Amino acid sequence: ISLPVAILLAFIPLSMQHMTANIMSLGGIAVAIGAMVDAAIVMIDNIHKQLAAAETGEAASRKGINRQEIIIQAMQQVGPSIFFSLVIITLAFVPVFALQGTEGRLFSPLAYTKTYAMGFAALLAITLTPALAVLLIRGKIRGHQNGLNKLLIQLYQPVVRFALRFRLWVIGLSVLALIVTIPVFLKLGNEFMPPLNEGSILYMPTSLPGMSITEAGKVLQTMDRQLKQFPEVERVFGKVGRSTSPTDPAPLSMVETVITLKPQEQWRAGMTWDKLIAEMDEQLQYPGMPNIWWMPIQTRIEMLATGIRSSLGIKVFGDDLETIEQTAVSIEQLLKNDPRTKPYTRSIYAERLTGGYFLDFNIDRDKIARYGLTIDDVEEVLMTAVGGMTVSRTIEGRERYAINLRYARSFRDNPDALERVLVPTPSGAQIPISQLAEIEFVTGPPMLRNEDGQLVSFVFVDVNKLGIVDYVGLAQQVVNEKANIPQGVRLSWAGQFKYFERAKAKLMVLAPLTLLIIFLLLYINHGSIGEALIILLAIPFSLTGAMWILHFLEYNLSIAVWVGMIALAGLAAEMGVLMMLYLGLSCEQYKTDNRLKTAADLSNAIVEGASQRIRPMLMTSLASFIGLLPILWSTGAGADVMKRIAAPMVGGIISALIMVLIVFPAVYSYWKGWKLRGVQ
């Protein structure tokens, strides 16, 4: 009952913040849903244990106490620890709130939803759950007669005894597992965000300046026909150049084709997103037109933020266009051909700043003066006859169309025709413009870019088979070693790389601070530095499973993965809290019964505390594990991000559970044996 109540309560503050129900906000509930029932599992299990012990006469201290008192005492035993563990899971997500920019806007709904859900779950754990337990738990408890529970105890007890007998070996092997995981961690790639599968692809080849409109249209149609032949493609829409909007400064050399894909169930067997792009890239190879493949929405966001229309861009600043272009082209050739970056560079293109072709009319002032003309008179004819002039508007129902007047195309589509353009004189004569001006072809910048008061050119890089951050490291080595950067020219690496560095800097500060807060909470709850440190051991051991599953799934380290690891830290700490609670209760009971006298007694107490509570340990872990599996198997829009969050949590829960069930008792026996100095 507490689960749906906590979820419904979480929507109240979300509504007050005017947050919508979307993939990320609902994903926060999906990530937290397993841990939200942990309090009820632990409390109900302990109530069953205490009631069963009272009914069978195993606990002398329970004789003469009514049922309600036993239930209340059972909840008091585990209540504080489970409440603090839920608070720890909630606070572990604090670093996510510090993310800024794109990553902050993306993950803040998930962080808010998860925090609210876990916060209300913690509150209900000490209010609603105890009240329902008193009201609803009736009849005789026969938990100790449950066949599955007996089987789990019989299977787990020999494992714990083995771990205690060879505890040095167990601890040594666990440390070895951590060490072996380090190379796996170092081999993982780094990227800002996984690809956001939007159900469509944006294909952006770029040509050298100077392509005619007719030729550009032919190339575009050919590309669209080739793309439509792929079975996975639903439809193709291509655009070359820019529209009439002044906010779209796309040159004629820039092609933008939106490829809408069919649902993934209709794809060929074994076909993946990366394989499809690789096939398209191999088939659409046009000389002088490097390809860039990305997602439509993601591309627009990136272009608005940085001006870069690829996942990685290099900005070349300077004061001279020719020098800037030479530097950019040299970087393009270096990264394209160097053996360190060539395997990971799917395509690279440096903008040509001086490759545009223009037709100049050099008006001769002396010649026009003989006919009584001014420069404005000649230029007005050129603008009207060649460029066209709006003379009126036509109204067609609700539609309005401009009426543009200019020469027919046959009179203005070549230099010879343009030389015959007639200019009227004040006397009424019509003079060919060839007698008034010299017409010549010149080259110049097709477009000027300005950023922070400096001229700039972009080098667009489409990275493949390697994380963006790792590629930038290789590319910077190549550029620093081989590129000859002239004086007055500087480079700036732009794109998602900058976002990753910003987020990483934030997390590097806040993650240790969060661990310190968790440690303080553990110390407040347990009153022992040793116990708090032992519980925190679950966090690095949980990361071993996280790293291995990332390795097997071939996921790069990204902000989404780090968010998953932050959530995993809270879950791992909770598992450690529960095992410490059960071991402590068992040792305390042995001490109360005056049975804790020898090292063998300590081992028996640990075995009993661990094995008798194997059921709640497995139930809490499996609840979180099963709650994450649907995310790991999901497909569709947003699934790629959520999978990166869930994957480290799934792998980490497995390794943390192994550590808590096997390594934890061995470490605890060393610490408890040292603490109880009287134990031989």
XYZ file of C-alpha atoms in Angstrom:
680
model
C 0.000 0.000 0.000
C 2.844 2.385 0.811
C 4.184 2.090 -2.774
C 1.238 3.634 -4.672
C 0.680 6.150 -1.863
C 4.296 7.356 -2.074
C 4.096 7.604 -5.870
C 0.869 9.618 -5.736
C 2.281 11.923 -3.055
C 5.378 12.510 -5.225
C 3.196 14.037 -7.940
C 1.989 16.795 -5.588
C 5.277 18.768 -5.433
C 5.849 17.980 -9.133
C 2.517 19.599 -9.921
C 3.391 22.615 -7.767
C 6.610 22.990 -9.781
C 4.592 22.770 -13.025
C 6.623 19.785 -14.179
C 5.119 17.584 -16.870
C 4.902 13.803 -16.999
C 7.592 12.838 -19.502
C 10.129 10.077 -20.073
C 12.641 11.461 -17.569
C 10.184 12.354 -14.792
C 8.482 8.949 -15.023
C 11.931 7.375 -15.270
C 12.686 8.718 -11.787
C 9.824 6.640 -10.396
C 10.961 3.605 -12.399
C 14.465 3.890 -10.936
C 13.172 4.267 -7.371
C 10.230 1.866 -7.396
C 12.210 -1.158 -6.177
C 13.777 0.635 -3.219
C 10.487 2.223 -2.176
C 9.171 -1.098 -0.805
C 12.328 -1.962 1.146
C 11.040 -0.509 4.410
C 7.874 -2.579 4.314
C 9.828 -5.746 3.441
C 12.298 -5.341 6.309
C 9.668 -4.380 8.888
C 7.217 -7.153 7.998
C 9.994 -9.744 7.978
C 11.223 -8.695 11.425
C 7.665 -8.699 12.767
C 7.214 -12.232 11.473
C 10.477 -13.317 13.076
C 9.596 -11.886 16.458
C 6.036 -13.197 16.448
C 7.211 -16.656 15.378
C 9.828 -16.647 18.122
C 7.211 -15.669 20.713
C 4.730 -18.292 19.550
C 7.294 -21.117 19.558
C 8.786 -20.004 22.853
C 12.245 -19.434 21.352
C 12.518 -15.964 22.864
C 12.013 -15.946 26.611
C 11.979 -12.167 26.655
C 8.787 -12.214 24.568
C 6.741 -14.340 27.030
C 3.881 -12.460 28.582
C 3.969 -9.644 26.079
C 0.862 -9.117 23.944
C 0.925 -9.268 20.157
C 0.758 -5.510 19.603
C 3.743 -4.876 21.862
C 5.784 -7.486 20.006
C 4.931 -5.823 16.652
C 5.875 -2.382 18.002
C 9.173 -3.630 19.462
C 9.980 -5.445 16.208
C 9.481 -2.231 14.228
C 11.526 -0.241 16.743
C 14.419 -2.642 16.203
C 14.693 -2.043 12.458
C 12.789 1.228 11.974
C 15.622 3.709 12.564
C 18.067 1.840 10.346
C 15.666 1.404 7.439
C 14.580 5.053 7.725
C 18.185 6.239 7.583
C 18.903 3.927 4.652
C 16.024 5.449 2.669
C 17.231 8.929 3.574
C 20.689 7.960 2.316
C 19.227 6.786 -1.013
C 17.424 10.121 -1.252
C 20.476 12.262 -0.422
C 22.743 10.254 -2.711
C 21.029 11.961 -5.662
C 22.018 15.468 -4.537
C 24.883 15.793 -7.100
C 22.399 15.425 -9.955
C 20.701 18.675 -8.908
C 23.988 20.533 -9.436
C 24.125 19.676 -13.147
C 23.717 22.705 -15.383
C 22.903 23.470 -18.992
C 21.660 20.691 -21.248
C 22.425 17.900 -18.796
C 20.728 19.759 -15.947
C 17.533 20.333 -17.920
C 17.502 16.697 -19.030
C 18.083 14.990 -15.672
C 16.461 17.425 -13.226
C 12.938 15.968 -13.768
C 14.300 12.485 -13.012
C 16.166 13.747 -9.942
C 13.141 15.599 -8.568
C 10.771 12.657 -9.113
C 13.126 10.108 -7.555
C 13.890 12.360 -4.596
C 10.244 13.101 -3.884
C 9.261 9.433 -4.237
C 12.059 8.215 -1.924
C 11.426 11.043 0.526
C 7.761 10.133 0.884
C 8.689 6.422 1.036
C 10.974 7.194 3.991
C 8.233 9.219 5.661
C 5.644 6.470 5.166
C 8.128 3.899 6.516
C 7.818 5.440 9.988
C 4.126 6.422 9.797
C 1.825 4.436 7.515
C 3.703 1.130 7.442
C 3.783 0.678 11.271
C 0.103 1.588 11.533
C -0.871 -0.890 8.816
C 1.315 -3.568 10.402
C -0.506 -3.259 13.733
C -3.905 -3.328 12.045
C -3.437 -6.002 9.391
C -1.027 -8.628 10.726
C -3.267 -11.327 12.160
C -3.199 -15.062 12.828
C -0.312 -17.368 13.555
C 3.004 -16.811 11.836
C 4.517 -19.839 10.180
C 7.383 -18.144 8.333
C 9.937 -20.595 9.768
C 8.017 -23.450 8.149
C 8.186 -21.908 4.669
C 9.934 -24.358 2.318
C 11.695 -21.697 0.247
C 12.927 -19.906 3.347
C 14.326 -23.172 4.751
C 16.047 -23.915 1.453
C 17.666 -20.474 1.322
C 18.961 -20.830 4.886
C 20.310 -24.328 4.214
C 22.111 -23.130 1.065
C 23.469 -19.911 2.581
C 24.702 -21.136 5.972
C 27.607 -23.220 4.527
C 28.608 -20.220 2.407
C 28.823 -17.952 5.454
C 30.755 -20.539 7.461
C 33.179 -20.960 4.579
C 33.627 -17.172 4.330
C 34.345 -16.947 8.067
C 36.721 -19.915 8.016
C 38.733 -18.523 5.109
C 37.991 -14.886 5.742
C 41.473 -13.684 4.802
C 41.174 -15.388 1.409
C 37.674 -14.031 0.900
C 38.765 -10.470 1.660
C 41.853 -10.883 -0.522
C 39.813 -12.162 -3.485
C 37.374 -9.294 -3.136
C 40.224 -6.780 -3.194
C 41.614 -8.591 -6.237
C 38.227 -8.202 -7.944
C 38.449 -4.460 -7.353
C 41.959 -4.321 -8.800
C 40.988 -6.367 -11.872
C 38.106 -3.973 -12.516
C 40.409 -0.936 -12.772
C 41.677 -1.777 -16.319
C 38.070 -2.386 -17.401
C 37.134 1.061 -16.099
C 40.060 2.710 -17.885
C 39.119 1.063 -21.204
C 35.582 2.437 -21.157
C 35.046 5.327 -23.535
C 33.807 8.736 -22.429
C 31.003 10.729 -23.988
C 28.663 13.470 -22.875
C 25.376 11.752 -23.667
C 24.385 8.542 -25.435
C 22.645 8.998 -28.804
C 19.083 10.203 -28.293
C 17.101 7.841 -30.500
C 14.438 10.169 -31.916
C 13.153 7.708 -34.525
C 14.815 9.712 -37.279
C 18.279 10.608 -38.570
C 19.610 13.924 -39.841
C 21.996 13.445 -42.775
C 24.159 16.519 -43.462
C 26.753 16.257 -46.246
C 28.633 19.446 -47.064
C 30.130 20.405 -50.443
C 32.766 22.939 -51.364
C 31.415 26.447 -52.116
C 30.416 27.201 -55.684
C 27.907 24.443 -56.452
C 25.087 25.709 -58.668
C 21.449 25.493 -57.635
C 20.695 23.111 -60.504
C 23.531 20.748 -59.596
C 22.690 20.901 -55.890
C 19.096 19.906 -56.654
C 20.216 16.938 -58.761
C 22.604 15.691 -56.058
C 19.920 16.076 -53.394
C 17.396 14.032 -55.368
C 19.971 11.305 -56.032
C 20.808 11.089 -52.320
C 17.138 10.928 -51.337
C 16.485 8.084 -53.786
C 19.432 6.101 -52.419
C 18.286 6.585 -48.814
C 14.703 5.572 -49.603
C 15.964 2.182 -50.834
C 16.867 1.083 -47.301
C 14.115 -1.175 -45.872
C 14.243 0.590 -42.503
C 13.444 4.022 -44.011
C 9.841 5.250 -43.915
C 10.327 8.534 -45.796
C 13.043 11.039 -46.720
C 12.850 14.829 -46.875
C 15.867 16.783 -48.107
C 16.681 20.487 -48.141
C 19.613 22.300 -49.688
C 20.527 25.881 -48.874
C 18.226 28.004 -46.776
C 14.602 29.028 -46.814
C 13.315 32.588 -46.967
C 13.798 32.846 -43.201
C 16.690 35.147 -42.223
C 17.265 33.034 -39.084
C 18.448 30.034 -41.135
C 21.883 31.036 -42.483
C 22.519 27.733 -44.262
C 24.677 28.104 -47.394
C 23.857 26.346 -50.668
C 26.690 23.905 -49.969
C 24.902 22.585 -46.872
C 22.447 19.691 -47.341
C 20.005 18.684 -44.608
C 18.032 15.477 -45.086
C 15.650 14.178 -42.414
C 15.322 10.379 -42.609
C 12.231 9.083 -40.810
C 12.635 5.444 -39.817
C 10.088 2.683 -39.462
C 9.415 1.166 -36.013
C 12.345 -0.981 -34.942
C 10.219 -4.132 -35.029
C 10.071 -3.775 -38.824
C 13.859 -3.577 -39.275
C 15.926 -6.403 -40.709
C 17.009 -9.077 -38.253
C 20.177 -8.081 -36.414
C 20.042 -4.491 -37.668
C 21.006 -1.851 -35.120
C 21.179 1.916 -35.143
C 24.964 1.971 -35.611
C 24.891 -0.700 -38.335
C 22.232 1.205 -40.261
C 24.207 4.458 -40.187
C 27.354 2.562 -41.213
C 25.544 1.061 -44.242
C 24.129 4.439 -45.255
C 27.499 6.114 -44.874
C 29.171 3.457 -47.018
C 26.620 3.790 -49.822
C 26.427 7.596 -49.884
C 30.020 8.507 -50.627
C 30.232 11.526 -52.926
C 33.629 13.052 -53.796
C 34.164 16.333 -52.006
C 31.048 15.901 -49.824
C 31.899 14.453 -46.382
C 28.937 13.056 -44.436
C 27.682 13.945 -40.975
C 25.046 11.745 -39.270
C 23.201 12.888 -36.162
C 19.763 13.322 -34.611
C 17.486 16.182 -35.776
C 16.492 17.637 -32.397
C 19.919 17.088 -30.863
C 21.536 18.808 -33.847
C 19.285 21.861 -33.559
C 20.019 22.199 -29.855
C 23.752 21.957 -30.503
C 23.642 24.478 -33.365
C 21.750 26.972 -31.213
C 24.150 26.524 -28.284
C 27.525 26.447 -30.053
C 26.961 26.851 -33.789
C 28.428 23.366 -34.332
C 26.267 20.957 -36.325
C 28.244 17.843 -35.421
C 29.033 16.072 -32.156
C 32.503 17.654 -32.136
C 33.781 20.862 -33.646
C 37.054 22.777 -33.697
C 36.812 26.558 -33.814
C 39.730 28.334 -35.489
C 39.953 32.019 -34.514
C 42.099 34.636 -36.201
C 42.222 37.972 -37.992
C 42.937 36.883 -41.569
C 40.522 34.720 -43.556
C 43.173 33.038 -45.675
C 45.318 32.129 -42.650
C 42.287 30.801 -40.773
C 41.254 28.644 -43.740
C 44.771 27.250 -44.233
C 44.962 26.320 -40.538
C 41.524 24.681 -40.563
C 42.282 22.671 -43.724
C 45.612 21.498 -42.295
C 43.831 20.256 -39.143
C 41.290 18.459 -41.351
C 44.047 16.632 -43.219
C 45.924 15.766 -40.017
C 42.947 14.190 -38.246
C 41.807 12.440 -41.423
C 45.175 10.777 -42.087
C 46.924 10.338 -38.744
C 46.832 6.633 -37.700
C 45.758 7.560 -34.156
C 42.555 9.361 -35.201
C 41.843 7.928 -38.676
C 39.989 4.760 -37.448
C 37.611 6.894 -35.377
C 37.032 9.752 -37.817
C 34.016 8.834 -39.925
C 34.181 12.201 -41.677
C 35.733 15.618 -41.169
C 35.218 18.871 -43.009
C 36.844 22.287 -42.621
C 34.841 25.260 -43.852
C 36.263 27.050 -46.885
C 36.162 30.753 -46.132
C 37.482 31.984 -49.489
C 35.980 29.449 -51.883
C 32.869 31.349 -52.952
C 32.401 32.550 -56.558
C 30.945 35.969 -57.294
C 30.184 38.089 -60.363
C 31.396 41.669 -59.918
C 30.176 44.661 -61.963
C 32.956 47.268 -61.873
C 31.183 50.452 -62.966
C 33.341 52.942 -64.885
C 32.544 56.401 -63.511
C 33.921 58.241 -66.548
C 31.789 56.218 -69.004
C 28.546 56.619 -67.089
C 29.220 60.357 -66.694
C 29.211 60.756 -70.527
C 25.603 59.514 -70.583
C 24.503 61.556 -67.603
C 24.147 58.496 -65.359
C 25.048 57.915 -61.719
C 26.175 54.762 -59.973
C 22.730 54.470 -58.342
C 21.077 54.460 -61.780
C 23.176 51.523 -62.966
C 22.865 49.564 -59.734
C 19.093 50.028 -59.688
C 18.857 48.433 -63.126
C 21.029 45.517 -61.961
C 18.962 44.993 -58.828
C 15.706 45.115 -60.763
C 16.604 43.216 -63.917
C 18.834 40.565 -62.321
C 17.814 40.397 -58.648
C 14.176 41.259 -59.170
C 11.896 43.844 -57.590
C 8.538 43.403 -55.849
C 6.097 45.644 -57.689
C 2.806 44.520 -56.162
C 0.916 41.755 -54.326
C -1.821 39.434 -55.498
C -4.608 38.271 -53.198
C -5.854 34.708 -53.646
C -8.483 34.172 -50.956
C -6.614 34.085 -47.620
C -3.239 33.829 -49.362
C -0.941 36.699 -50.354
C 1.755 36.420 -52.989
C 4.407 38.980 -53.967
C 4.653 39.902 -57.668
C 8.346 40.017 -58.563
C 9.521 41.611 -61.792
C 12.879 40.799 -63.443
C 14.401 39.529 -66.661
C 13.529 36.054 -67.841
C 16.166 33.441 -66.938
C 17.482 33.218 -70.518
C 18.430 36.914 -70.359
C 20.421 36.618 -67.106
C 21.810 33.093 -66.776
C 25.268 33.690 -68.311
C 27.822 36.543 -68.557
C 27.105 37.182 -72.252
C 23.430 37.714 -71.546
C 24.213 39.983 -68.611
C 26.435 42.146 -70.819
C 23.347 42.916 -72.935
C 21.312 44.270 -70.017
C 20.091 47.718 -71.091
C 20.414 50.843 -68.931
C 18.109 53.797 -69.815
C 19.725 57.242 -69.988
C 18.084 60.644 -69.259
C 17.868 61.221 -73.022
C 15.870 58.036 -73.522
C 18.653 55.951 -75.070
C 19.213 52.317 -74.008
C 22.897 51.557 -73.361
C 24.207 47.942 -72.873
C 25.800 47.580 -69.487
C 28.968 46.194 -71.134
C 29.681 49.788 -72.276
C 29.334 51.131 -68.740
C 30.962 48.447 -66.556
C 33.445 45.598 -66.630
C 32.049 42.183 -65.621
C 34.447 39.675 -64.003
C 34.378 36.517 -61.857
C 36.071 36.770 -58.435
C 36.432 34.474 -55.439
C 35.720 35.476 -51.869
C 34.183 34.378 -48.594
C 30.765 32.746 -49.115
C 29.901 33.595 -45.499
C 31.627 35.374 -42.632
C 31.449 34.010 -39.094
C 32.123 36.233 -36.120
C 32.367 35.140 -32.501
C 33.507 37.305 -29.582
C 34.662 39.982 -32.007
C 36.938 37.642 -33.985
C 36.648 35.914 -37.325
C 36.171 32.174 -36.896
C 35.980 29.031 -39.017
C 34.627 25.638 -37.989
C 36.028 22.164 -38.500
C 33.202 19.632 -38.215
C 34.125 16.130 -36.996
C 31.863 13.076 -37.101
C 33.296 10.606 -34.560
C 32.704 6.858 -34.795
C 33.516 3.857 -32.537
C 35.019 6.021 -29.764
C 33.737 8.320 -27.041
C 33.910 12.026 -27.773
C 36.133 12.784 -24.783
C 38.636 10.052 -25.700
C 38.690 11.230 -29.312
C 39.377 14.816 -28.227
C 42.362 13.573 -26.207
C 43.815 11.802 -29.257
C 43.036 14.701 -31.583
C 44.652 17.248 -29.271
C 47.817 15.114 -29.184
C 47.915 15.010 -32.998
C 47.289 18.752 -33.378
C 49.826 19.721 -30.701
C 52.505 17.505 -32.232
C 52.004 18.088 -35.962
C 49.918 21.199 -36.618
C 51.692 24.464 -37.374
C 49.461 27.061 -35.750
C 50.398 30.571 -36.979
C 50.795 33.439 -34.582
C 47.495 35.167 -33.910
C 45.457 32.006 -34.512
C 43.930 30.049 -31.646
C 41.853 26.867 -31.395
C 38.811 26.072 -29.290
C 37.274 22.602 -29.005
C 33.492 22.845 -28.977
C 30.447 20.613 -28.895
C 29.458 17.958 -26.375
C 33.045 17.707 -25.125
C 32.636 21.027 -23.295
C 29.429 19.890 -21.634
C 31.085 16.704 -20.395
C 33.993 18.634 -18.895
C 31.613 21.005 -17.126
C 29.474 18.213 -15.684
C 32.545 16.188 -14.701
C 34.001 19.140 -12.786
C 30.742 19.494 -10.836
C 30.466 15.790 -10.018
C 34.127 15.536 -8.959
C 33.392 18.047 -6.196
C 29.900 17.003 -5.155
C 30.272 13.202 -5.259
C 32.896 13.090 -2.451
C 30.857 15.626 -0.502
C 27.794 13.380 -0.819
C 29.809 10.385 0.401
C 30.841 12.422 3.416
C 27.194 13.240 4.154
C 26.302 9.540 3.853
C 29.137 8.672 6.229
C 27.875 11.219 8.775
C 24.342 9.805 8.560
C 25.680 6.296 9.085
C 27.702 7.449 12.047
C 24.655 9.193 13.564
C 22.580 6.031 13.125
C 25.158 3.489 14.334
C 27.303 5.633 16.629
C 30.418 3.863 15.379
C 33.030 4.976 12.856
C 33.992 1.348 12.243
C 30.460 0.268 11.354
C 30.010 3.295 9.089
C 33.228 2.512 7.212
C 32.305 -1.170 6.833
C 28.926 -0.192 5.365
C 30.605 2.177 2.899
C 32.671 -0.766 1.588
C 29.538 -1.826 -0.302
C 29.847 1.209 -2.610
C 33.210 0.411 -4.308
C 32.233 -3.266 -4.573
C 28.978 -2.288 -6.250
C 30.972 -0.334 -8.833
C 32.790 -3.510 -9.918
C 29.546 -5.002 -11.194
C 28.612 -1.685 -12.775
C 31.885 -1.508 -14.721
C 31.678 -5.079 -15.981
C 28.115 -4.753 -17.253
C 29.039 -1.508 -19.023
C 31.946 -3.367 -20.598
C 29.769 -6.272 -21.805
C 27.047 -3.953 -23.145
C 29.725 -1.776 -24.834
C 28.397 1.392 -23.204
C 30.603 4.450 -22.857
C 30.834 6.416 -19.639
C 28.409 9.312 -19.981
C 26.453 11.656 -17.747
C 23.554 9.187 -17.881
C 25.853 6.378 -16.668
C 27.194 8.533 -13.847
C 23.626 9.350 -12.769
C 22.997 5.604 -12.571
C 26.136 5.110 -10.477
C 25.069 7.882 -8.102
C 21.742 6.113 -7.605
C 23.609 2.821 -7.165
C 25.707 4.274 -4.331
C 22.564 4.842 -2.264
C 21.251 1.320 -2.933
C 24.609 -0.260 -2.033
C 24.760 1.709 1.215
C 21.239 0.529 2.079
C 22.236 -3.119 1.558
C 25.212 -2.592 3.868
C 22.978 -0.967 6.484
C 20.605 -3.936 6.478
C 23.352 -6.544 6.840
C 25.016 -4.523 9.600
C 21.640 -4.275 11.325
C 21.033 -8.031 11.234
C 24.557 -8.944 12.326
C 24.353 -6.417 15.142
C 20.981 -7.718 16.340
C 22.271 -11.286 16.363
C 25.451 -10.420 18.278
C 23.439 -8.323 20.744
C 21.053 -11.238 21.343
C 23.988 -13.587 21.927
C 25.465 -11.082 24.347
C 22.140 -10.707 26.178
C 21.854 -14.492 26.487
C 25.468 -14.639 27.739
C 26.481 -16.802 24.804
C 29.153 -14.520 23.316
C 32.262 -15.838 25.049
C 34.552 -17.338 22.419
C 35.537 -16.773 18.799
C 33.316 -19.735 17.893
C 30.377 -18.000 19.578
C 31.050 -14.867 17.523
C 31.102 -16.927 14.323
C 27.850 -18.632 15.300
C 26.238 -15.276 15.995
C 27.347 -13.956 12.593
C 26.166 -17.097 10.794
C 22.802 -16.951 12.520
C 22.340 -13.215 11.950
C 23.212 -13.483 8.267
C 21.441 -16.732 7.392
C 18.259 -16.159 9.353
C 17.769 -12.826 7.515
C 18.675 -14.045 4.040
C 15.026 -13.658 2.975
C 14.701 -9.853 3.481
C 18.195 -9.305 2.073
C 17.285 -11.123 -1.131
C 13.810 -9.589 -1.310
C 15.042 -5.987 -1.032
C 17.794 -6.575 -3.592
C 15.540 -8.441 -6.008
C 12.850 -5.755 -5.686
C 15.307 -3.139 -6.929
C 16.776 -5.522 -9.519
C 13.411 -6.553 -10.983
C 12.202 -2.948 -10.944
C 15.092 -1.960 -13.219
C 14.813 -4.818 -15.726
C 11.938 -3.268 -17.749
C 14.098 -0.173 -18.266
C 17.016 -2.301 -19.448
C 14.799 -4.068 -21.999
C 12.941 -0.955 -23.159
C 13.017 0.388 -26.723
C 11.825 3.567 -28.387
C 12.392 7.264 -27.791
C 14.428 7.980 -24.660
C 15.268 4.306 -24.057
C 18.970 4.783 -24.828
C 19.353 7.304 -21.994
C 17.326 5.299 -19.472
C 19.259 2.111 -20.312
C 22.522 3.872 -19.443
C 21.047 4.837 -16.074
C 19.678 1.371 -15.314
C 22.632 -0.734 -16.565
C 25.179 0.210 -13.852
C 22.488 -0.149 -11.217
C 21.613 -3.688 -12.357
C 25.248 -4.807 -12.453
C 26.062 -3.013 -9.211
C 23.179 -4.583 -7.295
C 24.480 -8.054 -8.211
C 28.072 -7.379 -7.117
C 26.971 -5.479 -3.999
C 24.708 -8.360 -2.989
C 27.573 -10.840 -3.362
C 29.822 -8.587 -1.325
C 27.233 -8.055 1.419
C 26.347 -11.748 1.699
C 29.896 -13.162 1.568
C 32.568 -10.533 2.161
C 30.640 -8.464 4.688
C 30.465 -11.224 7.387
C 34.228 -11.854 7.016
C 35.082 -8.164 7.468
C 32.578 -7.840 10.317
C 34.111 -10.807 12.170
C 37.552 -9.166 12.062
C 36.203 -5.841 13.289
C 33.901 -7.336 15.943
C 36.613 -9.676 17.164
C 38.990 -6.742 17.576
C 36.295 -4.695 19.314
C 35.363 -7.484 21.719
C 38.849 -7.826 23.117
C 37.653 -10.425 25.603
C 36.821 -12.865 22.784
C 39.633 -15.405 22.434
